[in-house]
mmCIF file of C-alpha atoms in Angstrom:
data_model
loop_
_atom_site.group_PDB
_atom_site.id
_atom_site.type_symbol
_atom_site.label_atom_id
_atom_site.label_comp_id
_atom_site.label_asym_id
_atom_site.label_seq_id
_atom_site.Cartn_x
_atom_site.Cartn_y
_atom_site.Cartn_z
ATOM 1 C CA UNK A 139 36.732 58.082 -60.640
ATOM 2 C CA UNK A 140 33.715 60.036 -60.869
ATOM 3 C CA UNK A 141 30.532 59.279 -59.073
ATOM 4 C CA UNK A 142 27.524 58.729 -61.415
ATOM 5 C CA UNK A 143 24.508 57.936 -58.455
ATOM 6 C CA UNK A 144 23.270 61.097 -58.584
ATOM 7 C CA UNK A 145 22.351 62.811 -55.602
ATOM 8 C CA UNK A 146 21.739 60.305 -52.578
ATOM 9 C CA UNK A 147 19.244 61.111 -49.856
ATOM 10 C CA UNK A 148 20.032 61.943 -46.668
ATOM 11 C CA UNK A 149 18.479 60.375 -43.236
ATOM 12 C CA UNK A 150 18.777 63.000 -41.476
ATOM 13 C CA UNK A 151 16.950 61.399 -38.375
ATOM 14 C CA UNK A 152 20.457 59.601 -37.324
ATOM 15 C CA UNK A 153 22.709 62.565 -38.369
ATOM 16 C CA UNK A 154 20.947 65.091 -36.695
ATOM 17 C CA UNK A 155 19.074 63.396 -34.114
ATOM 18 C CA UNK A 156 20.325 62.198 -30.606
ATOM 19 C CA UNK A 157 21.320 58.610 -29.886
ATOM 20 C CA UNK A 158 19.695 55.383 -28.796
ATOM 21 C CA UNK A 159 20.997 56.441 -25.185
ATOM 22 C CA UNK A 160 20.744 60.125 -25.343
ATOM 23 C CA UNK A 161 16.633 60.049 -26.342
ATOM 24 C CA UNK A 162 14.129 61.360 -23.123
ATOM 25 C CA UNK A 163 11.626 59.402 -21.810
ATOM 26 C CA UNK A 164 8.402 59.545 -23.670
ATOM 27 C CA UNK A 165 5.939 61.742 -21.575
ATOM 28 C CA UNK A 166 3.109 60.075 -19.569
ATOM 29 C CA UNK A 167 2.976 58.632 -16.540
ATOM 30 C CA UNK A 168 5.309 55.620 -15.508
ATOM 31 C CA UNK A 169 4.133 52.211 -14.400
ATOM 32 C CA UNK A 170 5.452 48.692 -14.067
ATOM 33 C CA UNK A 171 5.082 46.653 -16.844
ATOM 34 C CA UNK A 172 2.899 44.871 -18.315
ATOM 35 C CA UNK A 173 3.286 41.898 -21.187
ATOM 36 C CA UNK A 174 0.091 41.398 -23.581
ATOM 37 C CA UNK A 175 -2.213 39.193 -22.292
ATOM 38 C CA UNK A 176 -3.113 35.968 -24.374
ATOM 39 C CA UNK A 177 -6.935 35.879 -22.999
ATOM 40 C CA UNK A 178 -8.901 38.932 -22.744
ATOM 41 C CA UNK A 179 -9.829 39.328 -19.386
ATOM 42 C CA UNK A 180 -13.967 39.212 -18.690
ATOM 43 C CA UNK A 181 -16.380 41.979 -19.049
ATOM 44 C CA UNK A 182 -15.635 45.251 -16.401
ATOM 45 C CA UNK A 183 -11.995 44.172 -16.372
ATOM 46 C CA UNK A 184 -8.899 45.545 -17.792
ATOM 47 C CA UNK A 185 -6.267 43.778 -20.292
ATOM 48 C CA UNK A 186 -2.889 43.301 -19.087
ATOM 49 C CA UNK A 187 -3.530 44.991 -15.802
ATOM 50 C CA UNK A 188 -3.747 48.507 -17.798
ATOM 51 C CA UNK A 189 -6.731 50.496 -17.998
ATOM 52 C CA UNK A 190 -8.499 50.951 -21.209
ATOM 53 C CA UNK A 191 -8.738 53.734 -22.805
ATOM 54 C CA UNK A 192 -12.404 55.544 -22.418
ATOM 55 C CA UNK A 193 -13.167 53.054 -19.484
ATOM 56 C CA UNK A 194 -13.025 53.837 -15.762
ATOM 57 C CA UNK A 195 -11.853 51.647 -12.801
ATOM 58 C CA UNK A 196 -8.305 50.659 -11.776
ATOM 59 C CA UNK A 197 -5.936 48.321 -12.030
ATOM 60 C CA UNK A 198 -6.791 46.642 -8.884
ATOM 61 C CA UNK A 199 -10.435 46.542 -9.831
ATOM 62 C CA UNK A 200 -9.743 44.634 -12.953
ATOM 63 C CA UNK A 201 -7.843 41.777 -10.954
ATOM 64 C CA UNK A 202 -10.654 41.597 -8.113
ATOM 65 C CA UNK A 203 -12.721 41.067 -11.818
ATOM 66 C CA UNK A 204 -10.759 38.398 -13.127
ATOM 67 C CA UNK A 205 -10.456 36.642 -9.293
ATOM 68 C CA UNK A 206 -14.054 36.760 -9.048
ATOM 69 C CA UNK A 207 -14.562 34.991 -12.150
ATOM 70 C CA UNK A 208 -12.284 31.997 -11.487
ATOM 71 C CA UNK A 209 -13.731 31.664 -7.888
ATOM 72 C CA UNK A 210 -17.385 31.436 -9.310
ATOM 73 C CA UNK A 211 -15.985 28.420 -11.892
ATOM 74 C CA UNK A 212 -18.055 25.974 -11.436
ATOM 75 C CA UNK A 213 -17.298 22.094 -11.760
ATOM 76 C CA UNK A 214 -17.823 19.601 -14.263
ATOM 77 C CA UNK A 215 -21.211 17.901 -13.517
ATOM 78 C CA UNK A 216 -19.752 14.389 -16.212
ATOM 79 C CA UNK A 217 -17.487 13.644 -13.550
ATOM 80 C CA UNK A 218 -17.679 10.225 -12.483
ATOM 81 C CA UNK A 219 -17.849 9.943 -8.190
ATOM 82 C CA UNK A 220 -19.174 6.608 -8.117
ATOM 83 C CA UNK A 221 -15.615 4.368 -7.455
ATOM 84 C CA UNK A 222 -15.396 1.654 -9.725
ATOM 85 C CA UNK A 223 -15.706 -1.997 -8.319
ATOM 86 C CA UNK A 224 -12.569 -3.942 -9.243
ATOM 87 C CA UNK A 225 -12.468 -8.103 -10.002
ATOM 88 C CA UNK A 226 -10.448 -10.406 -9.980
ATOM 89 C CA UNK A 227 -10.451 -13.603 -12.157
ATOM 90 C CA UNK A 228 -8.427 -16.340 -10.236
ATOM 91 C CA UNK A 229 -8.015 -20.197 -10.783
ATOM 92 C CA UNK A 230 -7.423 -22.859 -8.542
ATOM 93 C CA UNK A 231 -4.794 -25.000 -10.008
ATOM 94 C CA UNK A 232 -4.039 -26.908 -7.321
ATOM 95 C CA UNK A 233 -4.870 -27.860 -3.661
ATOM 96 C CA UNK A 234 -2.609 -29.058 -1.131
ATOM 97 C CA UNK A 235 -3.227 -32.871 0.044
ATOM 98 C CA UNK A 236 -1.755 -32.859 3.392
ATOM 99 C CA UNK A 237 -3.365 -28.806 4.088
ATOM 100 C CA UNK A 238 -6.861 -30.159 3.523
ATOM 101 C CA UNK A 239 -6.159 -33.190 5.586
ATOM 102 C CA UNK A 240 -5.310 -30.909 8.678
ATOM 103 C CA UNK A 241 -8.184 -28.442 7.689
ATOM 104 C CA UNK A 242 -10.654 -31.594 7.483
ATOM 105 C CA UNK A 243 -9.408 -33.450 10.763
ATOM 106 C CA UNK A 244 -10.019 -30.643 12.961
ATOM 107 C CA UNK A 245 -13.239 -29.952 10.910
ATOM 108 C CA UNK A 246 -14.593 -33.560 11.411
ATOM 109 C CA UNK A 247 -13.365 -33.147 15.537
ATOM 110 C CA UNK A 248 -15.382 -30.054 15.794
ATOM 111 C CA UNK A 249 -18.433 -31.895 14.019
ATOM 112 C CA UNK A 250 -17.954 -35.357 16.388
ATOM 113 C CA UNK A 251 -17.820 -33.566 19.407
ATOM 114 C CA UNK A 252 -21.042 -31.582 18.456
ATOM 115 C CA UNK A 253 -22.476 -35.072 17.928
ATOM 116 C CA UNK A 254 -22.086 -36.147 21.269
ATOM 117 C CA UNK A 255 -23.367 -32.968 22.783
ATOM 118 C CA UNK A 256 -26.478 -32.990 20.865
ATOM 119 C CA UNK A 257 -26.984 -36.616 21.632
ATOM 120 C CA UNK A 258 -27.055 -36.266 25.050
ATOM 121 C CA UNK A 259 -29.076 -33.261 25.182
ATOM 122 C CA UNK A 260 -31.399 -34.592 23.354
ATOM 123 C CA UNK A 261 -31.770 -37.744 25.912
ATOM 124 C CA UNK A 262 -31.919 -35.501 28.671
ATOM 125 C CA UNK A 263 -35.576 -33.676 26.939
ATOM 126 C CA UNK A 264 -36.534 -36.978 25.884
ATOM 127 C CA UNK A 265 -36.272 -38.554 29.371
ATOM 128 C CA UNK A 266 -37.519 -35.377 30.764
ATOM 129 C CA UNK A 267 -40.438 -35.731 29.031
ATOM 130 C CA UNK A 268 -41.423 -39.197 29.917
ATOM 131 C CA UNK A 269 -40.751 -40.934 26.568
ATOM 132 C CA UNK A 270 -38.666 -43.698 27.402
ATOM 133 C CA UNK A 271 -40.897 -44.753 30.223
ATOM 134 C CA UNK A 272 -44.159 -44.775 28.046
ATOM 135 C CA UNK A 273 -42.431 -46.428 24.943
ATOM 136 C CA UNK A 274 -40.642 -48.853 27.385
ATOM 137 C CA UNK A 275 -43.875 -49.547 29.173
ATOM 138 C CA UNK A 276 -45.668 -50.715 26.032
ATOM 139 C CA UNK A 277 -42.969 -52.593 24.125
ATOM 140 C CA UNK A 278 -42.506 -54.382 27.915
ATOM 141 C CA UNK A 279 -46.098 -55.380 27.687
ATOM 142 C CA UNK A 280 -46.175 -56.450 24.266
ATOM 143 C CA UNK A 281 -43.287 -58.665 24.224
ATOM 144 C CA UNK A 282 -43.687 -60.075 27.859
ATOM 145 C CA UNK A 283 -45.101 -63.094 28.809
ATOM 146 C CA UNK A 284 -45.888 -64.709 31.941
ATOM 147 C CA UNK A 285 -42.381 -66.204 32.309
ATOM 148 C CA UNK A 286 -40.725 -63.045 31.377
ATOM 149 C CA UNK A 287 -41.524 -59.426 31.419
ATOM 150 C CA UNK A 288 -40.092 -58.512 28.111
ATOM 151 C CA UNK A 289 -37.704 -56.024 26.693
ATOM 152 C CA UNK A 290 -36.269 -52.943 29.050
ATOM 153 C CA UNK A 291 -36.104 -50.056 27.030
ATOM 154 C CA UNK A 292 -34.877 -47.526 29.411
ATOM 155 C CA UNK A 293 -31.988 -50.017 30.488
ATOM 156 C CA UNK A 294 -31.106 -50.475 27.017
ATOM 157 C CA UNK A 295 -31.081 -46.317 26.053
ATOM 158 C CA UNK A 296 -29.808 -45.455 29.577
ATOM 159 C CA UNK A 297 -27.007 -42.122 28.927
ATOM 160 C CA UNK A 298 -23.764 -44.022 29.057
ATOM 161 C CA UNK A 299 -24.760 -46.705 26.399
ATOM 162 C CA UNK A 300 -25.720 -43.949 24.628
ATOM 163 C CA UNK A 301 -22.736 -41.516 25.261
ATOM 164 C CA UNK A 302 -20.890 -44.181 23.745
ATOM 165 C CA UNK A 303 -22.477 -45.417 21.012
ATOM 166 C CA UNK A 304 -22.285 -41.594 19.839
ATOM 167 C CA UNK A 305 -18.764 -41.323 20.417
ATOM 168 C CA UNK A 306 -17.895 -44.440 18.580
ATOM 169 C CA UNK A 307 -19.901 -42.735 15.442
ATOM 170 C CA UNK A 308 -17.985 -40.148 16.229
ATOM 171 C CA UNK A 309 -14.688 -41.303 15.801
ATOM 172 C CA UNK A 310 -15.447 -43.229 12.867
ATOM 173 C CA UNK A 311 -16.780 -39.845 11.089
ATOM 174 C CA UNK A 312 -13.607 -38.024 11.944
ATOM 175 C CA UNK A 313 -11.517 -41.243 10.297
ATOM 176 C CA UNK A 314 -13.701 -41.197 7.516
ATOM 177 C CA UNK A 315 -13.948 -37.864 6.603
ATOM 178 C CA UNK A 316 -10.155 -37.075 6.607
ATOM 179 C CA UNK A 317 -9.679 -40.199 4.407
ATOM 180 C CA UNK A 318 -11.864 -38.439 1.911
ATOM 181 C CA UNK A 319 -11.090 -35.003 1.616
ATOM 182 C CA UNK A 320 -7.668 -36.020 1.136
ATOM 183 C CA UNK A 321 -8.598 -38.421 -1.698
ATOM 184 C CA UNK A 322 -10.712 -36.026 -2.799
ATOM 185 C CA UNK A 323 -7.451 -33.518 -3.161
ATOM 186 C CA UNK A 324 -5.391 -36.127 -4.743
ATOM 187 C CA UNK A 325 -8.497 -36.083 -7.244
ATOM 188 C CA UNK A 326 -8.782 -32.627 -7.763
ATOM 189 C CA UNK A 327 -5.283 -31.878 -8.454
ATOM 190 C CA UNK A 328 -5.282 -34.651 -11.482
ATOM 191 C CA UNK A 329 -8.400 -33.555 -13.274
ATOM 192 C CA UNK A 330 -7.175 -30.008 -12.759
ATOM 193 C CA UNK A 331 -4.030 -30.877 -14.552
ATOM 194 C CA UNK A 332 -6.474 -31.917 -17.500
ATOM 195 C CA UNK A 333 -8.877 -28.983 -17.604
ATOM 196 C CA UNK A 334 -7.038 -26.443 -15.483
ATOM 197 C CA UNK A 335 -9.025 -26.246 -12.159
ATOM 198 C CA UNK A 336 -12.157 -24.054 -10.691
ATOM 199 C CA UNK A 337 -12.066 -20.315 -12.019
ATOM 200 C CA UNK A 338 -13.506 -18.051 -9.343
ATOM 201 C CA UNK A 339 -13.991 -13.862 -9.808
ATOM 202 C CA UNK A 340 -13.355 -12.140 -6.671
ATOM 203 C CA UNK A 341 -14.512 -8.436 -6.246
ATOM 204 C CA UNK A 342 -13.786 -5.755 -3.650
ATOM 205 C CA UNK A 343 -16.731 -4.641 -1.078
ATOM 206 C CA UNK A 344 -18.310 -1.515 -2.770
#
């Protein structure tokens, strides 16, 4: 067969030249190295960690540069540092009957025995003061008569009779009120079956 290309060129570079593996080093000086850098790095820096050319300074230089400039970064000033307050919308849907008749029998103890004490402090100023004498005095005088000298006050509000008229209140208070908050429960829970109980928002302490 004969051959009609013509003459064909020839590349001489990889007939005459060495190999991949046989070529020197390219001259310069020899460094570590160093892959492009996405960012340029600020002004008086170098790129890459390589000095550019027509610029002095070193490599170490450059990366004092770019340290500097992300120490000197200053924060956002839109940040929020107030915390937010957080709620809580909660219903009562029901209360316990026979927990509000404990909470209210102790409650309505507490209150009777407060009764007393107050009652009987408050005859001890009174008598201290005179009172009963002068009132007993003058309602003595104005409903005596010569047969009879009329109505003893002080006998009638001496501290025992009182002690235990208060104490009798006292007892009927505590009977009284128990009987009602529990009613009052047995209440709550059926109208809060109706129009689903007291809401209440709760909120932490800020």
């Amino acid at each position: 067969m004969t051959d009609t290309r013509g003459p064909q060129p020839q590349y001489e570079g990889y007939a005459t030249g060495p190999l991949p593996g046989e070529r020197e080093p390219a001259p310069g000086p020899s460094g570590p190295y160093h892959p492009p850098q996405a960012y340029q790095a600020p002004g008086g820096g170098t790129q890459g960690g390589q000095q550019r050319p027509g610029q002095g300074g070193s490599t170490l230089g450059g990366a004092q540069g770019v340290g500097g400039a992300q120490a000197t970064r200053k924060p956002r000033t839109g940040a929020r540092t107030t915390p937010r307050t957080r709620k809580a919308r909660l219903r009562v849907a029901k209360a316990d009957p026979w927990s509000v008749m404990k909470v209210s029998f102790l409650l309505s103890i507490a209150l009777g025995i407060c009764t007393v004490v107050a009652a009987a402090v408050l005859w001890m100023v009174m008598d201290a003061m005179g009172v009963f004498s002068t009132v007993g005095g003058t309602i003595s005088e104005a409903t005596g008569s010569n047969e009879s000298n009329g109505f003893d006050l002080q006998s009638f509000l001496s501290l025992p009779r009182v002690l235990i008229f208060t104490s009798v209140i006292a007892v009927i208070d505590v009977v009284l009120a128990t009987a009602l908050a529990t009613l009052g429960a047995f209440i709550y829970n059926l109208s809060a079956g109706f129009v689903g109980g007291v809401e209440l928002t709760l909120a932490e302490d800020e």
